[in-house]
Short mmCIF file of C-alpha atoms and ligand atoms in Angstrom, two decimals:
data_model
loop_
_atom_site.label_atom_id
_atom_site.label_comp_id
_atom_site.label_asym_id
_atom_site.label_seq_id
_atom_site.Cartn_x
_atom_site.Cartn_y
_atom_site.Cartn_z
CA MET A 214 4.56 5.92 -23.88
CA GLY A 215 3.96 6.86 -20.25
CA PHE A 216 3.14 10.27 -18.82
CA GLU A 217 6.13 12.61 -19.27
CA LEU A 218 7.49 14.45 -16.21
CA GLY A 219 10.51 16.09 -17.92
CA GLY A 220 10.19 19.85 -18.39
CA LYS A 221 6.99 20.07 -16.29
CA ASN A 222 6.20 22.25 -13.27
CA ILE A 223 5.85 19.71 -10.47
CA TRP A 224 4.55 20.73 -7.05
CA VAL A 225 5.57 18.49 -4.17
CA ALA A 226 3.03 19.37 -1.47
CA GLY A 227 4.50 18.38 1.88
CA HIS A 228 8.12 18.63 0.71
CA ARG A 229 9.52 18.85 4.24
CA GLY A 230 7.86 15.62 5.38
CA MET A 231 9.51 12.21 5.17
CA ALA A 232 7.63 11.13 2.02
CA GLY A 233 7.73 14.56 0.36
CA SER A 234 11.47 15.00 0.84
CA ALA A 235 12.13 11.51 -0.58
CA ILE A 236 9.97 12.40 -3.61
CA MET A 237 12.04 15.60 -4.03
CA ARG A 238 15.25 13.52 -4.02
CA ARG A 239 13.81 11.13 -6.60
CA LEU A 240 12.41 13.87 -8.86
CA ARG A 241 15.88 15.40 -9.27
CA GLN A 242 16.50 12.60 -11.84
CA GLU A 243 13.53 13.73 -13.96
CA HIS A 244 14.73 17.10 -15.33
CA CYS A 245 11.55 18.82 -14.21
CA ASN A 246 10.91 22.13 -12.46
CA ILE A 247 10.24 21.18 -8.82
CA GLN A 248 7.96 23.60 -6.97
CA THR A 249 7.50 23.88 -3.20
CA VAL A 250 5.81 26.24 -0.79
CA ASP A 251 6.62 26.58 2.89
CA ARG A 252 4.17 26.27 5.75
CA SER A 253 5.15 29.82 6.79
CA GLU A 254 3.92 31.15 3.41
CA ILE A 255 0.72 29.13 2.98
CA ASP A 256 -1.53 27.16 5.30
CA LEU A 257 -2.67 24.26 3.12
CA ARG A 258 -5.90 24.12 5.16
CA ASN A 259 -6.85 27.53 3.71
CA GLN A 260 -8.66 27.10 0.40
CA LEU A 261 -8.18 30.67 -0.86
CA ALA A 262 -4.46 30.58 -0.14
CA VAL A 263 -4.00 27.23 -1.89
CA ASP A 264 -6.00 28.28 -4.93
CA GLY A 265 -4.16 31.62 -5.17
CA TRP A 266 -0.77 29.91 -4.99
CA MET A 267 -1.77 27.48 -7.74
CA LYS A 268 -3.04 30.30 -10.00
CA THR A 269 0.29 32.10 -9.65
CA ASN A 270 2.62 29.12 -9.87
CA LYS A 271 0.75 26.95 -12.39
CA PRO A 272 1.82 23.43 -11.39
CA GLN A 273 1.19 20.84 -14.12
CA VAL A 274 1.74 17.82 -11.88
CA ILE A 275 1.16 17.46 -8.11
CA PHE A 276 2.57 14.91 -5.68
CA LEU A 277 0.18 15.25 -2.71
CA ALA A 278 2.35 14.13 0.20
CA ALA A 279 1.22 16.81 2.67
CA ALA A 280 -0.56 15.36 5.69
CA LYS A 281 -0.73 15.43 9.45
CA VAL A 282 0.77 12.06 10.39
CA GLY A 283 1.67 10.25 13.59
CA GLY A 284 1.89 6.92 15.35
CA ILE A 285 -0.72 4.98 17.28
CA LEU A 286 -0.69 7.29 20.34
CA ALA A 287 -0.78 10.56 18.39
CA ASN A 288 -3.71 9.25 16.33
CA SER A 289 -5.73 8.41 19.45
CA SER A 290 -4.82 11.65 21.25
CA TYR A 291 -5.62 14.18 18.50
CA PRO A 292 -8.59 12.78 16.52
CA ALA A 293 -9.94 16.21 15.52
CA ASP A 294 -6.57 17.38 14.16
CA PHE A 295 -6.03 14.17 12.23
CA LEU A 296 -9.47 14.35 10.64
CA TYR A 297 -9.80 18.11 10.05
CA ASP A 298 -6.26 18.93 8.92
CA ASN A 299 -6.08 16.04 6.48
CA LEU A 300 -9.56 16.60 5.02
CA MET A 301 -8.86 20.29 4.47
CA ILE A 302 -5.40 19.78 2.92
CA GLU A 303 -6.55 17.16 0.43
CA THR A 304 -9.85 18.86 -0.44
CA ASN A 305 -8.12 22.18 -1.15
CA ILE A 306 -5.34 20.67 -3.23
CA ILE A 307 -7.46 18.19 -5.23
CA HIS A 308 -10.22 20.73 -5.94
CA GLY A 309 -7.58 23.36 -6.78
CA ALA A 310 -5.85 20.91 -9.13
CA TRP A 311 -9.09 20.51 -11.08
CA ALA A 312 -9.87 24.25 -11.05
CA ASN A 313 -6.36 25.09 -12.28
CA GLY A 314 -6.11 22.44 -15.02
CA VAL A 315 -3.42 20.25 -13.41
CA GLU A 316 -2.57 17.39 -15.82
CA LYS A 317 -1.76 14.73 -13.24
CA LEU A 318 -2.00 14.38 -9.47
CA ILE A 319 -0.96 11.51 -7.21
CA PHE A 320 -2.40 11.30 -3.69
CA LEU A 321 -0.80 9.24 -0.92
CA GLY A 322 -3.11 7.18 1.31
CA SER A 323 -2.19 4.92 4.25
CA THR A 324 -2.63 1.26 5.25
CA CYS A 325 -5.09 2.19 7.99
CA ILE A 326 -7.71 2.83 5.26
CA TYR A 327 -8.47 -0.91 5.25
CA PRO A 328 -10.92 -2.65 7.60
CA LYS A 329 -9.58 -4.02 10.89
CA GLU A 330 -10.68 -7.53 9.95
CA THR A 331 -9.79 -8.21 6.34
CA PRO A 332 -8.17 -10.92 4.19
CA GLN A 333 -4.34 -10.88 4.19
CA PRO A 334 -2.45 -9.86 2.14
CA ILE A 335 -4.91 -7.00 1.67
CA PRO A 336 -6.04 -6.37 -1.91
CA GLU A 337 -7.08 -2.88 -3.04
CA SER A 338 -10.67 -4.19 -3.32
CA ALA A 339 -10.87 -4.54 0.51
CA LEU A 340 -11.46 -0.78 0.83
CA LEU A 341 -14.79 0.01 2.57
CA THR A 342 -15.73 -3.63 3.17
CA GLY A 343 -15.80 -3.46 7.00
CA PRO A 344 -15.28 -1.41 10.20
CA LEU A 345 -11.95 0.41 10.70
CA GLU A 346 -9.34 -0.05 13.44
CA PRO A 347 -10.49 2.39 16.19
CA THR A 348 -6.99 3.69 17.12
CA ASN A 349 -6.65 5.46 13.78
CA GLU A 350 -10.11 5.69 12.25
CA TRP A 351 -10.00 9.52 12.07
CA TYR A 352 -6.88 9.53 9.95
CA ALA A 353 -8.26 6.61 7.93
CA ILE A 354 -11.52 8.42 7.14
CA ALA A 355 -9.57 11.44 5.88
CA LYS A 356 -7.30 9.25 3.73
CA ILE A 357 -10.29 7.34 2.30
CA ALA A 358 -11.87 10.70 1.43
CA GLY A 359 -8.68 11.65 -0.44
CA ILE A 360 -8.85 8.50 -2.55
CA LYS A 361 -12.55 9.12 -3.22
CA LEU A 362 -11.86 12.75 -4.19
CA CYS A 363 -9.40 11.56 -6.84
CA GLN A 364 -12.03 9.12 -8.15
CA ALA A 365 -14.82 11.71 -8.08
CA TYR A 366 -12.85 14.33 -10.04
CA ARG A 367 -11.85 11.63 -12.54
CA LYS A 368 -15.49 10.51 -12.99
CA GLN A 369 -17.08 13.94 -13.15
CA HIS A 370 -14.34 16.02 -14.77
CA GLY A 371 -12.03 13.50 -16.47
CA CYS A 372 -9.04 14.51 -14.28
CA ASP A 373 -6.06 12.13 -14.33
CA PHE A 374 -5.81 11.97 -10.52
CA ILE A 375 -4.49 8.71 -9.04
CA ALA A 376 -3.87 7.38 -5.52
CA ALA A 377 -1.11 5.24 -4.08
CA GLN A 378 -1.49 3.52 -0.75
CA PRO A 379 1.88 3.18 1.01
CA THR A 380 2.46 0.66 3.75
CA ASN A 381 4.25 1.75 6.98
CA LEU A 382 7.22 3.92 5.97
CA TYR A 383 10.65 4.49 7.50
CA GLY A 384 13.86 6.20 6.48
CA PRO A 385 15.62 9.57 6.59
CA GLY A 386 13.45 12.46 7.78
CA ASP A 387 11.32 10.35 10.12
CA ASN A 388 9.88 11.59 13.41
CA TYR A 389 11.92 10.34 16.40
CA ASN A 390 9.78 11.94 19.13
CA LEU A 391 8.76 8.96 21.28
CA ALA A 392 5.31 10.35 22.09
CA THR A 393 4.21 10.86 18.47
CA SER A 394 6.40 8.62 16.29
CA HIS A 395 5.74 5.32 14.57
CA VAL A 396 7.22 2.11 15.92
CA LEU A 397 10.36 1.78 13.79
CA PRO A 398 11.91 5.19 14.55
CA ALA A 399 10.77 4.87 18.18
CA LEU A 400 12.50 1.54 18.69
CA MET A 401 15.61 2.75 16.84
CA ARG A 402 15.88 5.68 19.20
CA LYS A 403 15.14 3.59 22.29
CA ALA A 404 17.80 1.02 21.32
CA HIS A 405 20.31 3.80 20.58
CA GLU A 406 19.67 5.48 23.94
CA ALA A 407 19.65 2.18 25.84
CA LYS A 408 23.03 1.31 24.33
CA LYS A 409 24.50 4.71 25.21
CA ALA A 410 23.14 4.56 28.77
CA LYS A 411 24.27 0.90 29.11
CA SER A 412 20.68 0.01 30.16
CA ARG A 413 19.68 -3.60 30.74
CA ASP A 414 16.32 -3.44 29.01
CA LEU A 415 14.23 -1.72 26.38
CA SER A 416 10.49 -1.07 26.57
CA VAL A 417 8.34 -2.24 23.63
CA TRP A 418 4.68 -1.16 23.58
CA GLY A 419 1.94 -3.80 23.44
CA SER A 420 2.44 -7.55 23.16
CA GLY A 421 5.05 -7.58 20.38
CA LYS A 422 2.72 -9.87 18.41
CA PRO A 423 1.23 -7.51 15.78
CA LEU A 424 2.68 -7.91 12.31
CA ARG A 425 3.69 -4.94 10.18
CA GLU A 426 5.19 -4.36 6.74
CA PHE A 427 7.83 -1.62 6.39
CA LEU A 428 8.89 0.21 3.22
CA HIS A 429 11.93 2.48 2.89
CA VAL A 430 10.73 5.96 1.93
CA ASP A 431 13.15 6.19 -1.03
CA ASP A 432 11.52 3.04 -2.43
CA LEU A 433 8.11 4.65 -1.96
CA ALA A 434 9.35 7.70 -3.89
CA ASP A 435 10.61 5.53 -6.72
CA ALA A 436 7.31 3.63 -6.86
CA VAL A 437 5.12 6.76 -6.90
CA VAL A 438 7.19 8.34 -9.68
CA HIS A 439 6.78 5.06 -11.60
CA LEU A 440 2.99 5.12 -11.02
CA THR A 441 2.72 8.77 -12.04
CA LYS A 442 4.37 7.92 -15.35
CA ASN A 443 2.64 4.59 -15.96
CA TYR A 444 -0.77 4.45 -14.25
CA SER A 445 -4.01 6.28 -14.95
CA GLY A 446 -6.65 4.10 -13.30
CA GLU A 447 -9.48 4.88 -10.91
CA GLU A 448 -8.53 2.38 -8.20
CA HIS A 449 -5.73 3.20 -5.74
CA VAL A 450 -2.56 1.04 -5.84
CA ASN A 451 -0.93 -0.60 -2.79
CA VAL A 452 2.78 0.19 -2.43
CA GLY A 453 4.69 -2.17 -0.16
CA THR A 454 7.28 -4.90 0.01
CA GLY A 455 5.03 -7.95 0.36
CA HIS A 456 6.97 -8.97 3.53
CA GLU A 457 5.93 -8.63 7.16
CA ILE A 458 7.63 -8.88 10.55
CA SER A 459 6.30 -9.03 14.12
CA ILE A 460 6.93 -6.05 16.41
CA ARG A 461 9.09 -8.37 18.55
CA GLY A 462 11.06 -9.37 15.43
CA LEU A 463 11.44 -5.70 14.50
CA ALA A 464 12.69 -4.83 18.01
CA GLU A 465 15.24 -7.66 17.79
CA LEU A 466 16.35 -6.48 14.34
CA LEU A 467 16.79 -2.90 15.61
CA CYS A 468 18.79 -4.06 18.65
CA ARG A 469 21.04 -6.02 16.28
CA VAL A 470 21.57 -3.07 13.93
CA VAL A 471 22.17 -0.61 16.76
CA GLY A 472 24.31 -3.04 18.78
CA PHE A 473 22.20 -3.19 21.97
CA ASP A 474 22.01 -6.60 23.61
CA GLY A 475 19.70 -6.04 26.62
CA GLU A 476 16.26 -7.53 27.30
CA LEU A 477 12.98 -6.56 25.62
CA VAL A 478 10.22 -5.68 28.11
CA PHE A 479 6.66 -5.60 26.75
CA ASP A 480 4.39 -2.83 28.08
CA ALA A 481 0.84 -4.21 28.13
CA THR A 482 -0.62 -0.81 29.06
CA LYS A 483 0.01 0.36 25.48
CA PRO A 484 -2.27 -0.64 22.55
CA ASP A 485 -1.39 -3.22 19.90
CA GLY A 486 -3.62 -1.67 17.23
CA THR A 487 -4.34 -3.78 14.15
CA LEU A 488 -2.87 -7.27 14.50
CA ARG A 489 -1.87 -7.63 10.88
CA LYS A 490 -1.83 -5.42 7.78
CA LEU A 491 0.16 -6.77 4.88
CA CYS A 492 -0.51 -5.25 1.47
CA ASP A 493 -1.18 -7.34 -1.59
CA ILE A 494 1.26 -5.79 -4.05
CA SER A 495 0.35 -7.84 -7.10
CA LYS A 496 -1.22 -4.81 -8.81
CA LEU A 497 1.94 -2.74 -8.32
CA LYS A 498 4.04 -5.63 -9.67
CA SER A 499 1.76 -5.97 -12.69
CA LEU A 500 2.37 -2.27 -13.36
CA GLY A 501 6.11 -2.96 -13.50
CA TRP A 502 7.46 -2.00 -10.05
CA ASP A 503 8.96 -4.55 -7.64
CA ASN A 504 12.07 -2.86 -6.33
CA ALA A 505 11.87 -2.71 -2.54
CA ARG A 506 15.14 -3.16 -0.62
CA GLY A 507 15.44 -5.66 2.26
CA LEU A 508 14.39 -4.42 5.72
CA GLU A 509 17.69 -5.07 7.51
CA ASP A 510 19.67 -3.21 4.80
CA GLY A 511 17.22 -0.31 4.82
CA VAL A 512 17.25 -0.05 8.62
CA ALA A 513 21.06 -0.23 8.76
CA SER A 514 21.52 2.56 6.20
CA THR A 515 18.88 4.67 7.96
CA TYR A 516 20.64 4.18 11.30
CA ARG A 517 23.99 5.17 9.81
CA ALA A 518 22.37 8.33 8.42
CA VAL A 519 20.55 9.40 11.60
CA ALA A 520 22.57 7.99 14.54
CA GLU A 521 24.37 11.31 15.13
CA THR A 522 21.07 13.15 15.50
CA LEU A 523 19.29 10.72 17.84
O1 GFB B 607 3.80 2.36 14.17
P1 GFB B 607 2.68 2.45 15.15
O2 GFB B 607 2.72 3.60 16.08
O3 GFB B 607 1.27 2.52 14.45
O4 GFB B 607 2.65 1.10 16.03
P2 GFB B 607 0.33 1.49 13.63
C1 GFB B 607 2.76 -0.17 15.46
C2 GFB B 607 2.86 -1.23 16.53
O5 GFB B 607 4.12 -1.10 17.22
C3 GFB B 607 1.79 -1.16 17.63
C4 GFB B 607 3.92 -1.14 18.63
O6 GFB B 607 1.42 -2.48 17.98
C5 GFB B 607 2.54 -0.51 18.79
O7 GFB B 607 2.01 -0.81 20.08
N1 GFB B 607 5.01 -0.45 19.32
C6 GFB B 607 5.93 -1.07 20.12
C7 GFB B 607 5.29 0.86 19.30
N2 GFB B 607 6.76 -0.16 20.67
C8 GFB B 607 6.39 1.05 20.17
C9 GFB B 607 6.89 2.37 20.37
O8 GFB B 607 7.83 2.63 21.12
N3 GFB B 607 6.27 3.36 19.67
C10 GFB B 607 5.21 3.11 18.82
N4 GFB B 607 4.66 4.14 18.14
N5 GFB B 607 4.69 1.87 18.64
C11 GFB B 607 -0.20 3.59 12.30
C12 GFB B 607 -1.33 4.58 12.35
O9 GFB B 607 -0.65 2.49 12.98
O10 GFB B 607 0.10 3.18 11.00
C13 GFB B 607 -1.15 5.66 11.40
O11 GFB B 607 -1.46 5.05 13.67
C14 GFB B 607 -0.74 5.17 10.03
O12 GFB B 607 -2.33 6.35 11.30
C15 GFB B 607 0.40 4.20 10.11
O13 GFB B 607 -1.82 4.55 9.40
C16 GFB B 607 0.78 3.62 8.77
O14 GFB B 607 1.10 0.72 12.58
O15 GFB B 607 -0.46 0.64 14.56
#
């Protein structure tokens, strides 16, 4: 028997974000009492406020999806925000979960936690085996600390706190602001605008050569609910598809889905970041989850859902 979610008070921290809102959609199948708190009511970086809210609302399970996130440019431009905000949010919530007797907590990491140079596909054991990719080391350090907090509270206090490590996500609720977004929503928007404006070309940052793995956020939500019910180990678990695509290949796929047939122009003044980061998902598979949809299907359904708003 796995861990039971039905009938429990479940706090989704970060419920307005892309991952948090997908987890909310998925949890509606679990007959639980979903709890949320708005940014206007509580600043998750404030320990007293977080602890007070937990004392009053008594969550039994926490999905920790609250984070300051952004693409390669946002990460390099706001290192203090990425480090401070994320450290404070996860410290307050994980410590508060222990202090308030939370039965289970799942923390979401990020692929940038792994060293820049590392075997591919990347196994969970690659954590802390080498230097990080400089364009997002601040965010990575915060996310590594979150994983370590879960392990520390498990070791010292016996808390059933686990960590999942999602690969690059996309889907409904993504950020389409070109200055701060990740590559997939950025290229979707650029292709959409280029088509509308009947442009002849579309600008792609970097060389187009880096490889990335992309997971639909509803598949992430399904996987983390599965892990919450079925996993209680110390080590984090990679959540991905096991498939990768070059940035050039992704740009071509997006142009196909959107229906833009102009030229791709590569902007060498923008950084490539890590050249490759494919997750080894054998641990996730061994725990019984292998359900990711294909990239082209996922991108097409996302485009249908968001095209009006782009
Ligand atoms: O998704 P992305 O911003 O971040 O960029 P990372 C991935 C790759 O796509 C880089 C290229 O090689 C970019 O240069 N790219 C091409 C573009 N065109 C564009 C564009 O228009 N916009 C953007 N944003 N990229 C993130 C980290 O790294 O990965 C986060 O910054 C997090 O912290 C996330 O860890 C999972 O994949 O390089």
